[in-house]
CSV table of N, CA and C in Angstrom, one decimal:
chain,number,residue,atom,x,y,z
M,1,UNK,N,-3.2,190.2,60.0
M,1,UNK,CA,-4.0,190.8,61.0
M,1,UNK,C,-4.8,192.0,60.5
M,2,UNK,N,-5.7,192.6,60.9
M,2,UNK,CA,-6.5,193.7,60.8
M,2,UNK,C,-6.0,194.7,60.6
M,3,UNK,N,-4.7,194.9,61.1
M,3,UNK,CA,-3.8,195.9,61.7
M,3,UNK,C,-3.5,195.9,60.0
M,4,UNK,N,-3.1,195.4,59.5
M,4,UNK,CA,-2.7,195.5,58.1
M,4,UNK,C,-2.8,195.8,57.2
M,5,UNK,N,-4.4,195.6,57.0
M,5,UNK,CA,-5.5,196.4,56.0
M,5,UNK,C,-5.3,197.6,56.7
M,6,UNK,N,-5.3,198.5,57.5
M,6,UNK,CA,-5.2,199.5,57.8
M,6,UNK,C,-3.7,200.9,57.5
M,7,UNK,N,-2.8,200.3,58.0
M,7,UNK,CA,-1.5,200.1,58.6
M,7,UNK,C,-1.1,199.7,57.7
M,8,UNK,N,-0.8,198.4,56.8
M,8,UNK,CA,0.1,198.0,56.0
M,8,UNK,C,-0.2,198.6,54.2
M,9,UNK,N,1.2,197.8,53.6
M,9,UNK,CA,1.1,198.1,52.1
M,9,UNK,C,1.7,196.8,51.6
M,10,UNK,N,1.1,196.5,50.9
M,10,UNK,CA,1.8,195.0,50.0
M,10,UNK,C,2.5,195.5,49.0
M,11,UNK,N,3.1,194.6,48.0
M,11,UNK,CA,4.0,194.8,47.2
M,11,UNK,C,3.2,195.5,46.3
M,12,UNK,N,2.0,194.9,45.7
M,12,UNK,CA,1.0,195.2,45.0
M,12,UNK,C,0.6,196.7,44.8
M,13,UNK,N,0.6,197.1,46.1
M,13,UNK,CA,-0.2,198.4,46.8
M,13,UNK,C,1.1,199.1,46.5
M,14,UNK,N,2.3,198.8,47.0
M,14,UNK,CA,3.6,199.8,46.7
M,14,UNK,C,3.7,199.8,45.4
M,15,UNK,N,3.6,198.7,44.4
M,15,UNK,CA,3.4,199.6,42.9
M,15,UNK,C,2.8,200.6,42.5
M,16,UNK,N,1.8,200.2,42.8
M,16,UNK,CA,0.9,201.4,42.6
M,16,UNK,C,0.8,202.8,43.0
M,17,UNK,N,0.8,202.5,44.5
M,17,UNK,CA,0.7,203.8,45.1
M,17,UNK,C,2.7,204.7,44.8
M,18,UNK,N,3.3,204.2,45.0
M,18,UNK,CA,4.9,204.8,45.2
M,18,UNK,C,5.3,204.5,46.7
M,19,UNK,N,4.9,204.1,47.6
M,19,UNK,CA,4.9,203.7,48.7
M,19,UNK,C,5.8,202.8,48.8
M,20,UNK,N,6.2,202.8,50.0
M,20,UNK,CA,7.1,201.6,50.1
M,20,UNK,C,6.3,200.4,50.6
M,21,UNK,N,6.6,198.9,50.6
M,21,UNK,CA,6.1,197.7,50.9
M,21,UNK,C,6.0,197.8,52.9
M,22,UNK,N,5.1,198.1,53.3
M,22,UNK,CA,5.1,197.8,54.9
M,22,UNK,C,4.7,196.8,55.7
M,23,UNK,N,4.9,196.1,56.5
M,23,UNK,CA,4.5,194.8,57.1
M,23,UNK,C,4.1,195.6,58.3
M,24,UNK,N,2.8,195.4,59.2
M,24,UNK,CA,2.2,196.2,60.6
M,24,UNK,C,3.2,195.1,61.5
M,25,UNK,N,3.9,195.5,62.1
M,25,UNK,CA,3.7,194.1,63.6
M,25,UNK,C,3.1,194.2,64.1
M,26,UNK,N,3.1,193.4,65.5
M,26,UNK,CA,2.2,193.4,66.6
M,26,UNK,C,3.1,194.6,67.6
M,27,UNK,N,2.0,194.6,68.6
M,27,UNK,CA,1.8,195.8,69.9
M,27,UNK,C,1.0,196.4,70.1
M,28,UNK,N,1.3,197.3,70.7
M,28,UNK,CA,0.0,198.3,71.1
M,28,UNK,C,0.0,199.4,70.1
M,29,UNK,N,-1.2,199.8,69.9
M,29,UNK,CA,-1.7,200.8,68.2
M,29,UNK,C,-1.6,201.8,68.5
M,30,UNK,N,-2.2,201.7,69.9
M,30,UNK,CA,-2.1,203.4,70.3
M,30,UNK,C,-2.4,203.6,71.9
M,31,UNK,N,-2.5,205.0,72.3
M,31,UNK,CA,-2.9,205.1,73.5
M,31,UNK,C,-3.8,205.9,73.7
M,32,UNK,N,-5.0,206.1,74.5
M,32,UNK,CA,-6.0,206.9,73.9
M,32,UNK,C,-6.6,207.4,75.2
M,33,UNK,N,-7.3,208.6,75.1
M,33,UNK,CA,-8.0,209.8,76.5
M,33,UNK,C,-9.1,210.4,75.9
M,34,UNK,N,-10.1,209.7,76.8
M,34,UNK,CA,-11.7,210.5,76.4
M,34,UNK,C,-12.0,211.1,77.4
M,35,UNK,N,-13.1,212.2,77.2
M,35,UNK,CA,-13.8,212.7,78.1
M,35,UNK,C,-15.1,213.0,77.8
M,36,UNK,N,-16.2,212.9,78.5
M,36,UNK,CA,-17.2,212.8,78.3
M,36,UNK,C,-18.4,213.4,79.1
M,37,UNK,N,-19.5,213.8,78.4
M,37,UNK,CA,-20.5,214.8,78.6
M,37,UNK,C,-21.7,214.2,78.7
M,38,UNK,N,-22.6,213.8,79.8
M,38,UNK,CA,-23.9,214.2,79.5
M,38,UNK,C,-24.6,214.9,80.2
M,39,UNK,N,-25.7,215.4,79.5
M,39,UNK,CA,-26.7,216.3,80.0
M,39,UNK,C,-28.5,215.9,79.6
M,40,UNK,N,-29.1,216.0,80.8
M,40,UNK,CA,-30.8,215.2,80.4
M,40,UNK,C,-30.9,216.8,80.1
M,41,UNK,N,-31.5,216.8,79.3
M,41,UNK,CA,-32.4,217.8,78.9
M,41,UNK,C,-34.0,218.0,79.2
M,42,UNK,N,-34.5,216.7,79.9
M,42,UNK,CA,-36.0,216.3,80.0
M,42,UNK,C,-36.0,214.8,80.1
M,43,UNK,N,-37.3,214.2,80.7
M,43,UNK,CA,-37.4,213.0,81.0
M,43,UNK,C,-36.9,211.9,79.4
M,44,UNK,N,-36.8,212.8,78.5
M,44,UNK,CA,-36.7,211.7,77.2
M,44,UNK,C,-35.9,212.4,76.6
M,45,UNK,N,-35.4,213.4,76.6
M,45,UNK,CA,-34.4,213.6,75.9
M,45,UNK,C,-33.1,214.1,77.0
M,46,UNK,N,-31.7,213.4,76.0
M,46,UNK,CA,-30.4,214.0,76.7
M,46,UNK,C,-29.6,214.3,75.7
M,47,UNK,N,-28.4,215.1,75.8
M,47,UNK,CA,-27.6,215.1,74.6
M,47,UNK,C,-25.6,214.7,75.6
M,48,UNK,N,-25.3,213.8,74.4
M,48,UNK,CA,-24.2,213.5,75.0
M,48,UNK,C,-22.9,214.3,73.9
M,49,UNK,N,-21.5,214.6,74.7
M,49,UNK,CA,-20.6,214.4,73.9
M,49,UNK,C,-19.4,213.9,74.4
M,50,UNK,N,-18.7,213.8,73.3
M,50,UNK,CA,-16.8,213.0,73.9
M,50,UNK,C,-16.1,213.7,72.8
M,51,UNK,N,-14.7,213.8,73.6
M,51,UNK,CA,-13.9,214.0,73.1
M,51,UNK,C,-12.8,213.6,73.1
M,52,UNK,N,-12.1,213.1,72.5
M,52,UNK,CA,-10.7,212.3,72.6
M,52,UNK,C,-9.6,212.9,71.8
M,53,UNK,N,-8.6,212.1,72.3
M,53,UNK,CA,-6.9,212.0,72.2
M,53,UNK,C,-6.5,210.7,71.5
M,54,UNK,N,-5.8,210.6,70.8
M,54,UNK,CA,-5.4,209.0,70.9
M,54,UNK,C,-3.6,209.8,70.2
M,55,UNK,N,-3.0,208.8,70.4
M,55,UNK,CA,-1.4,208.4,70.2
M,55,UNK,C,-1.2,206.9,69.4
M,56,UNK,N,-0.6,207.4,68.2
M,56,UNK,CA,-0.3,205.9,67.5
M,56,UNK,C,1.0,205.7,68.1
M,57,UNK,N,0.9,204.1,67.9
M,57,UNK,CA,2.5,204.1,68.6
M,57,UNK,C,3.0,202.5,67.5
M,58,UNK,N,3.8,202.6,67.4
M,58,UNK,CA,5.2,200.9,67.5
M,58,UNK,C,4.6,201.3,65.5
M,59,UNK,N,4.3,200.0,65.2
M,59,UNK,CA,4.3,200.1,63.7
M,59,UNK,C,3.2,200.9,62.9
M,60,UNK,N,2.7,201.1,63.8
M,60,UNK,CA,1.4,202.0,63.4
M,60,UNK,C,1.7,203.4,62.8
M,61,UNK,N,2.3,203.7,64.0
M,61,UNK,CA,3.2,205.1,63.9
M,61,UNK,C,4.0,205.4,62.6
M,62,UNK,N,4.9,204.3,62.3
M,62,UNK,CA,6.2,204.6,61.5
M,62,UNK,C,5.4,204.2,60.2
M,63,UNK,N,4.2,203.3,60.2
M,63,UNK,CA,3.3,203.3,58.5
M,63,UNK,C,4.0,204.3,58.0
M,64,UNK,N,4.2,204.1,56.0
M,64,UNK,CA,4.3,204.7,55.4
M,64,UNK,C,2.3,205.9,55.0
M,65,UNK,N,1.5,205.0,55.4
M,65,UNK,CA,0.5,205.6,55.2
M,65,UNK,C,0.1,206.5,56.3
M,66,UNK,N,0.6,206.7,57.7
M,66,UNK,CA,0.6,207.8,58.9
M,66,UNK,C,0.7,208.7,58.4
M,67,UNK,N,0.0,209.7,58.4
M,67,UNK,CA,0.1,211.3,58.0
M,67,UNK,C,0.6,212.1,59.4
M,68,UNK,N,-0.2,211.8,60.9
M,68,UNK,CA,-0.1,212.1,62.0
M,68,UNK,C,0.3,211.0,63.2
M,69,UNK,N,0.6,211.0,63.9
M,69,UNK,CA,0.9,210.2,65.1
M,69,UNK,C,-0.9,210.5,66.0
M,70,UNK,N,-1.1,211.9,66.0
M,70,UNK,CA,-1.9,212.3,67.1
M,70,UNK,C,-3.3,212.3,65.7
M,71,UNK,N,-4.1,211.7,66.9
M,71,UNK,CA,-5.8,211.4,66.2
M,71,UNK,C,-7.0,212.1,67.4
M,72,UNK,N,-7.2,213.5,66.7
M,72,UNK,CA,-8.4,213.8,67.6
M,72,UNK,C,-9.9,213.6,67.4
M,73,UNK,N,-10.4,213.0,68.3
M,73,UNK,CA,-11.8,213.1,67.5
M,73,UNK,C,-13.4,214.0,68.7
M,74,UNK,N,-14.5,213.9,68.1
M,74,UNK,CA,-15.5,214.4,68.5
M,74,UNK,C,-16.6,213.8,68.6
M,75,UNK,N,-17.7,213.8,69.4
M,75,UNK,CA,-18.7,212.9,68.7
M,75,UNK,C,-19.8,214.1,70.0
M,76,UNK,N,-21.0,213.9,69.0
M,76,UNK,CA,-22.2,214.8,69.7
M,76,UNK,C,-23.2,214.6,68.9
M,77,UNK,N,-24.1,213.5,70.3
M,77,UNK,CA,-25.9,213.3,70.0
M,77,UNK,C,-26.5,213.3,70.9
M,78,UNK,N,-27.9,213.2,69.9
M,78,UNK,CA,-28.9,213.8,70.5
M,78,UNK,C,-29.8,212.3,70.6
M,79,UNK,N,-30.0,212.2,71.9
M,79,UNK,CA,-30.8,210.9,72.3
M,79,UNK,C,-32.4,211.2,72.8
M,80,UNK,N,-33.5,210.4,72.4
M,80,UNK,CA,-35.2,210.7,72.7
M,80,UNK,C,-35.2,209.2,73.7
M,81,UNK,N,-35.9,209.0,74.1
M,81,UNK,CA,-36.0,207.9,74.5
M,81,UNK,C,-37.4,207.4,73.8
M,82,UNK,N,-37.8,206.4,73.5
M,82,UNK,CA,-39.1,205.8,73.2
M,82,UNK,C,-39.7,205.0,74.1
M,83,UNK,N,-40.9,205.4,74.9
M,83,UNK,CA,-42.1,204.5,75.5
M,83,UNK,C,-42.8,204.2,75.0
């Protein structure tokens, strides 16, 4: 799964890195809370932003490569419109 390149470590990858060998299962990855902003500034321009939460959860979580459980992020642009 996709979940694994991410999330997982092969035998290979555990030589190398010192890691232990991890297999991802399946489930839910995470749980996640946005909120979000916009504002027109003028007929062609607006600026948006978000903010989020997310929660790893089941194998995701317990990865040897997890540094955190909790993932905050940001995001802020600036949109024109084109006629």
């Amino acid at each position: 799964s996709w979940r694994q390149g991410y999330f997982g470590i092969s035998e290979a990858e555990s030589a190398r890195s010192g890691l232990p060998a991890w297999r991802c299962g399946s489930g839910w990855q995470d749980l996640q809370l946005f909120a979000s902003l916009e504002h027109r500034i003028d007929a062609r321009w607006r600026f948006d932003s978000q903010v989020g939460i997310a929660r790893l959860l089941g194998s995701a979580a317990a990865s040897p490569v997890t540094e955190s459980r909790r993932q905050l992020s940001l995001s802020l642009m600036l949109w024109r419109e084109l006629r």
